[in-house]
Coordinates of C-alpha atoms in Angstrom, one line a residue:
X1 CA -96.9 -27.9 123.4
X2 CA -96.3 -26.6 127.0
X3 CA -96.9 -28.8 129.7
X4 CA -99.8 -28.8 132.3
X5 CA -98.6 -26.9 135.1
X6 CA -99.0 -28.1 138.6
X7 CA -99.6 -27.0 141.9
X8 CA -98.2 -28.8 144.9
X9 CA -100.1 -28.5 148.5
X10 CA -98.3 -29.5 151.7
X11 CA -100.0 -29.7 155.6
X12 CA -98.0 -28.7 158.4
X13 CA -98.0 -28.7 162.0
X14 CA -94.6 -28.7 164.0
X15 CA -92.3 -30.3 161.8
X16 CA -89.5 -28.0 161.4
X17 CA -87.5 -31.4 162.3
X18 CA -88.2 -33.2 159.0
X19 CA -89.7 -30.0 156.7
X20 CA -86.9 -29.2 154.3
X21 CA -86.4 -32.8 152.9
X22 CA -90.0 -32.5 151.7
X23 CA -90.1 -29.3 150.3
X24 CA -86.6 -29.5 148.7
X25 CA -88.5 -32.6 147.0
X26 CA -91.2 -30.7 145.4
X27 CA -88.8 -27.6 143.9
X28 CA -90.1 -29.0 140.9
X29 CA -93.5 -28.2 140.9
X30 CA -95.1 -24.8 139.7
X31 CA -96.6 -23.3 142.2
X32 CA -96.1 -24.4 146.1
X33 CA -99.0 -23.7 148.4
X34 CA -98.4 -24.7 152.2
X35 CA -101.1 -24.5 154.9
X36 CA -99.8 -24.5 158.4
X37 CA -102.2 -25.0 161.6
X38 CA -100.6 -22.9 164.2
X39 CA -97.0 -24.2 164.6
X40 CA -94.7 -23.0 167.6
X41 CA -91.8 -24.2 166.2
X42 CA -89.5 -23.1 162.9
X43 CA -91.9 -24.7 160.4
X44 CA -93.5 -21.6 159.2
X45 CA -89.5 -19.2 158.7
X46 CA -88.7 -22.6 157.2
X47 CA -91.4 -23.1 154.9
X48 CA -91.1 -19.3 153.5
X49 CA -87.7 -20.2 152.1
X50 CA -89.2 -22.5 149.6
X51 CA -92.7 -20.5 148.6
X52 CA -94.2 -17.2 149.0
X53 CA -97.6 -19.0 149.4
X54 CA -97.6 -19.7 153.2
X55 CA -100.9 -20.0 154.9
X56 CA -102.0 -20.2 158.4
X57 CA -105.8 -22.1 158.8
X58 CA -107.2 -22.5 162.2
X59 CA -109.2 -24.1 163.6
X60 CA -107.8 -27.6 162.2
X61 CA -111.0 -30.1 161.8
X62 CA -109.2 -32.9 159.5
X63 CA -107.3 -33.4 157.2
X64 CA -109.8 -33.5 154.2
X65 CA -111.4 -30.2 155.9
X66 CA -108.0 -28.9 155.7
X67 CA -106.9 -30.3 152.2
X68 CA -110.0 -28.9 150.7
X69 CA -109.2 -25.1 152.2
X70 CA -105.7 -25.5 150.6
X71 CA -106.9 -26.5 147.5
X72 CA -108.8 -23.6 147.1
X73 CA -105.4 -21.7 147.3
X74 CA -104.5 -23.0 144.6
X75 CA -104.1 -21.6 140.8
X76 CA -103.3 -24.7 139.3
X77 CA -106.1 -27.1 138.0
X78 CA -103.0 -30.6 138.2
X79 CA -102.4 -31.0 142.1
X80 CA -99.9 -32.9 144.1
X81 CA -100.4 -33.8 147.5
X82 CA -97.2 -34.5 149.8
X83 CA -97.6 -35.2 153.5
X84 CA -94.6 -33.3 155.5
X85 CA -93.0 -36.9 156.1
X86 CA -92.9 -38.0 152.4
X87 CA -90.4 -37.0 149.7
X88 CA -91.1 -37.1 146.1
X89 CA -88.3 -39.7 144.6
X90 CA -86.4 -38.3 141.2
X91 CA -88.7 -41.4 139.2
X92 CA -91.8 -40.2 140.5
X93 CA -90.8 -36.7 139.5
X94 CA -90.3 -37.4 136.3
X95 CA -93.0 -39.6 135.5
X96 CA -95.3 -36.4 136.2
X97 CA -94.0 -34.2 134.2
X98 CA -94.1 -36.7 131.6
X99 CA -98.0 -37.1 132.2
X100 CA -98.5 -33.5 132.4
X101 CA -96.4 -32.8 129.2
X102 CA -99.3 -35.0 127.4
X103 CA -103.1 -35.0 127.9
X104 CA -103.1 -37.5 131.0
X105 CA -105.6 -40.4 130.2
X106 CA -107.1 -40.3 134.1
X107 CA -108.4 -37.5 136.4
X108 CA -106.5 -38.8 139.4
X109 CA -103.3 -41.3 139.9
X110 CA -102.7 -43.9 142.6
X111 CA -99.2 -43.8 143.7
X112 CA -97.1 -46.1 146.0
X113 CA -95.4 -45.5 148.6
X114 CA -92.1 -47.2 150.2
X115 CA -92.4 -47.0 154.2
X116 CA -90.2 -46.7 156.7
X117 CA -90.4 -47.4 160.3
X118 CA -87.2 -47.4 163.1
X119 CA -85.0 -46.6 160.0
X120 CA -86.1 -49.8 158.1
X121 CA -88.2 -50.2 154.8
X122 CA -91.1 -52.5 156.0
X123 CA -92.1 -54.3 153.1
X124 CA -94.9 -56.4 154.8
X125 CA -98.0 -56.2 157.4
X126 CA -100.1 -54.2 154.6
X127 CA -97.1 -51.4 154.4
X128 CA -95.4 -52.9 151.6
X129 CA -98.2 -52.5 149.1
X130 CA -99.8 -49.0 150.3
X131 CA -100.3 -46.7 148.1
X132 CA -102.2 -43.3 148.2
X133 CA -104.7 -41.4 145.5
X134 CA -102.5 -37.6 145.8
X135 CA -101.9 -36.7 142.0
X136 CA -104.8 -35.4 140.6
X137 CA -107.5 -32.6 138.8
X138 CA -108.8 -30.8 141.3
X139 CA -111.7 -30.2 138.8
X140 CA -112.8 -34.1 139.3
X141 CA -111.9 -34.7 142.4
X142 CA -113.1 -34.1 146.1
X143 CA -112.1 -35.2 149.9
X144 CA -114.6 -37.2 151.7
X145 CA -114.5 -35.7 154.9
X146 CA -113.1 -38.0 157.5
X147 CA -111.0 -37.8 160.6
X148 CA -108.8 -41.1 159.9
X149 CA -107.9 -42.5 156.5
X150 CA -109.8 -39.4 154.4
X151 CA -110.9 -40.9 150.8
X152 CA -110.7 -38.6 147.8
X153 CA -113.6 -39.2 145.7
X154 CA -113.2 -38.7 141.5
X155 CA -115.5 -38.2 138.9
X156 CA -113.8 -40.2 136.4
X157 CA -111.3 -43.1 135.7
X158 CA -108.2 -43.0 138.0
X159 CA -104.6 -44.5 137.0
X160 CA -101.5 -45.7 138.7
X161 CA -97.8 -45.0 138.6
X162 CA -94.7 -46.7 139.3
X163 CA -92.6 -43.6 140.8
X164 CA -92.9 -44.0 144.7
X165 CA -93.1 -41.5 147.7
X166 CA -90.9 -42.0 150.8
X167 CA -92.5 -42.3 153.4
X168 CA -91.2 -41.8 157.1
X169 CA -94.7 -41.3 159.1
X170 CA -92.6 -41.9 162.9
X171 CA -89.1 -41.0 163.1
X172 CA -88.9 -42.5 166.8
X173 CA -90.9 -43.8 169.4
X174 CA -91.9 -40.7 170.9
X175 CA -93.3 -39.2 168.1
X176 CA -95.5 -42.9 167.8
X177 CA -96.8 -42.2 170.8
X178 CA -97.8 -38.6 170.7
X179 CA -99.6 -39.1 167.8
X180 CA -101.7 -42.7 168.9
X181 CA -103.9 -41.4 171.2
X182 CA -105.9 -38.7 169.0
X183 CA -105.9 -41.4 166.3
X184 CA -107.4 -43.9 168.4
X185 CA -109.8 -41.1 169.6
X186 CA -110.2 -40.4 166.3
X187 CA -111.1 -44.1 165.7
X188 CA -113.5 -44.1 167.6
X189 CA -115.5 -41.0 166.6
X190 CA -115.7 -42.9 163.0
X191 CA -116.9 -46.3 164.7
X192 CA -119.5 -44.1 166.1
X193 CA -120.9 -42.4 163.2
X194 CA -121.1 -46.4 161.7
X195 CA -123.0 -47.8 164.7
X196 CA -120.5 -49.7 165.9
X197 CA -120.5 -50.7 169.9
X198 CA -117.8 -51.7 172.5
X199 CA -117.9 -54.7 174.0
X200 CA -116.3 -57.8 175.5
X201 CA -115.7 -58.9 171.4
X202 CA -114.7 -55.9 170.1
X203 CA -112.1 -55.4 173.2
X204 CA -111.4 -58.6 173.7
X205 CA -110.9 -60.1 170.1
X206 CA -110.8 -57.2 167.5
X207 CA -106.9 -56.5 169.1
X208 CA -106.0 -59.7 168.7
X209 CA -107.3 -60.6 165.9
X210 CA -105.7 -57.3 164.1
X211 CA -102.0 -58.7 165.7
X212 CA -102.5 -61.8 163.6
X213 CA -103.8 -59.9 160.7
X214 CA -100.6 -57.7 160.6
X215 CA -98.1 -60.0 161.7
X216 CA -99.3 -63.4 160.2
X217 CA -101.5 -62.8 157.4
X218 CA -99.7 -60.1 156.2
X219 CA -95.9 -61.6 157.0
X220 CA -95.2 -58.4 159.3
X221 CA -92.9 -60.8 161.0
X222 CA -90.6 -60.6 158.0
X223 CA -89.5 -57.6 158.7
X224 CA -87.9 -58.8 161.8
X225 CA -88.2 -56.3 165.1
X226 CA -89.9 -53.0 163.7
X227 CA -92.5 -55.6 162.1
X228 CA -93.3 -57.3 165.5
X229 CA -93.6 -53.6 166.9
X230 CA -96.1 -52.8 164.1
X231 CA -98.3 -55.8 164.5
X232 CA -98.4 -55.0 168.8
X233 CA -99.2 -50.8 168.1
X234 CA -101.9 -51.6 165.5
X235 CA -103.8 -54.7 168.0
X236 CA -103.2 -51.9 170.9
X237 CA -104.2 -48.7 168.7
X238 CA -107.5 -50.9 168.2
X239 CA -107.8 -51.7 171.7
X240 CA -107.8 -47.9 172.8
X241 CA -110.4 -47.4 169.8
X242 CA -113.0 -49.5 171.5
X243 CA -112.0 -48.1 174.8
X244 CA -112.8 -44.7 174.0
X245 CA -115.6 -46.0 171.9
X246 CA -116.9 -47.8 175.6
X247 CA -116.2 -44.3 177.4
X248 CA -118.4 -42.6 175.0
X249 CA -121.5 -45.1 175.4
X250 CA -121.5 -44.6 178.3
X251 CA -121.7 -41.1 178.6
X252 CA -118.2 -40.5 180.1
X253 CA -116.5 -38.1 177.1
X254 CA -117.9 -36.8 173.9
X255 CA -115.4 -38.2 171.2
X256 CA -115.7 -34.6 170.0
X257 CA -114.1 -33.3 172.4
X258 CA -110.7 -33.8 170.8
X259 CA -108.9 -31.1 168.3
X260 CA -105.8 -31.7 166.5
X261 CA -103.3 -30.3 164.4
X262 CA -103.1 -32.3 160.8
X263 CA -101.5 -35.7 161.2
X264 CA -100.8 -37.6 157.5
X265 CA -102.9 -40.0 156.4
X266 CA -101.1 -43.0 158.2
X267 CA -100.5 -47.0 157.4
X268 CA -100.8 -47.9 161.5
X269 CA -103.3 -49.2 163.1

């Protein structure tokens, strides 16, 4: 009995710099389908090596929005979801073809994945146990639209495996810091939609209180340096949420205002 084939979909944005690790990754997969938002750089030439099915989708809105397009894309019912900073490992691999060479017993699978951060695995401050719903039917299954942290929704029971992705979501400081401020813009526009308010609290004790979260609760500080810098850009990512979320009450900026290529779905802050 042949297998279930399986289509792999993969967001990109600039990232000519770390592409080919990620697609080399996925040569396994049936049918490749990638879904670029306007890149200046190589991405796109570089991309083309590895599929025919290269598509450009503009304007970018999120990254369910823009999952949801690419999905349509698709041929394959079995999908995999890879961020451009993740590689599929050789056990994870394997594990889905073995599911897909038997009737799978779940419409969507939870998968871990091993972080890295200033060329360190961080195996603490919430990182070490993250894992991410991306292998699934696309039958069952649909994205919840949101701008941060986008939850895929399944009609059905969902199962875990023990393959992992890598995961490298910063390669250095720089790209860190291009990428906080739409988050924490981001951030905002979702602590919006839920009522939330800024205030001498929420600035003055949500930050700190997500420092010791990170790096006491959750042991960040046993992963020595990077682990302190963690725990200090997720209590100041917060901070700048609440800011933006003040500048918006009081009818300084629309939190709307911002539009961004894709980012993946990300473990900071």
């Amino acid at each position: 009995m042949a297998r279930e084939p399986l289509s792999a979909i993969v967001l990109t944005f600039n990232v000519a710099h770390k592409l080919r690790k990620c697609l080399k990754s996925l040569e396994f997969v049936d049918e490749l389908v990638v879904v670029d938002s306007g890149s200046t750089d190589e991405t796109v030439a570089i991309a083309q090596q590895y599929t025919e099915h290269v598509f450009r989708h503009t304007p970018y809105q999120n990254y369910a929005a823009q999952n949801t397009w690419a999905l349509q894309q698709t041929t394959h019912n079995w999908t995999l979801i890879c961020d451009s900073d993740e590689q599929v490992t050789q056990e994870l691999r394997d594990e889905i073809l073995r599911k897909l060479e038997k009737k799978p017993n779940a419409v969507a699978y939870h998968l871990p994945r091993k972080n890295s951060f200033m060329g360190k695995q961080i195996k603490h401050g919430g990182w070490g146990n993250d894992t991410v719903v991306r292998f699934f039917r696309k039958d069952r299954c649909e994205f919840i639209p949101r701008q941060v942290h986008p939850e895929l929704k399944t009609n059905g029971n969902t199962g875990r495996l023990s393959g992992a992705l890598l995961h490298e979501p910063y390669a250095n400081l720089d790209e860190w810091m291009e990428r906080f401020q739409r988050y924490a813009r981001w951030g905002a526009e979702n602590a919006e939609v839920k009522g939330q308010r800024a205030g001498w609290i929420t600035l003055g004790l949500k930050p700190l209180a997500k420092f010791f979260k990170v790096y006491v609760l959750r042991a960040g500080f046993l992963d020595g340096l990077p682990g302190l810098m963690i725990a200090m850009f997720a209590a100041f990512s917060m901070f700048m949420r609440y800011m933006y979320l003040y500048e918006v009450q009081e009818g300084l900026a629309s939190p709307h205002e911002t539009t961004a290529p894709p980012d993946e779905d990300l473990p900071l802050g």
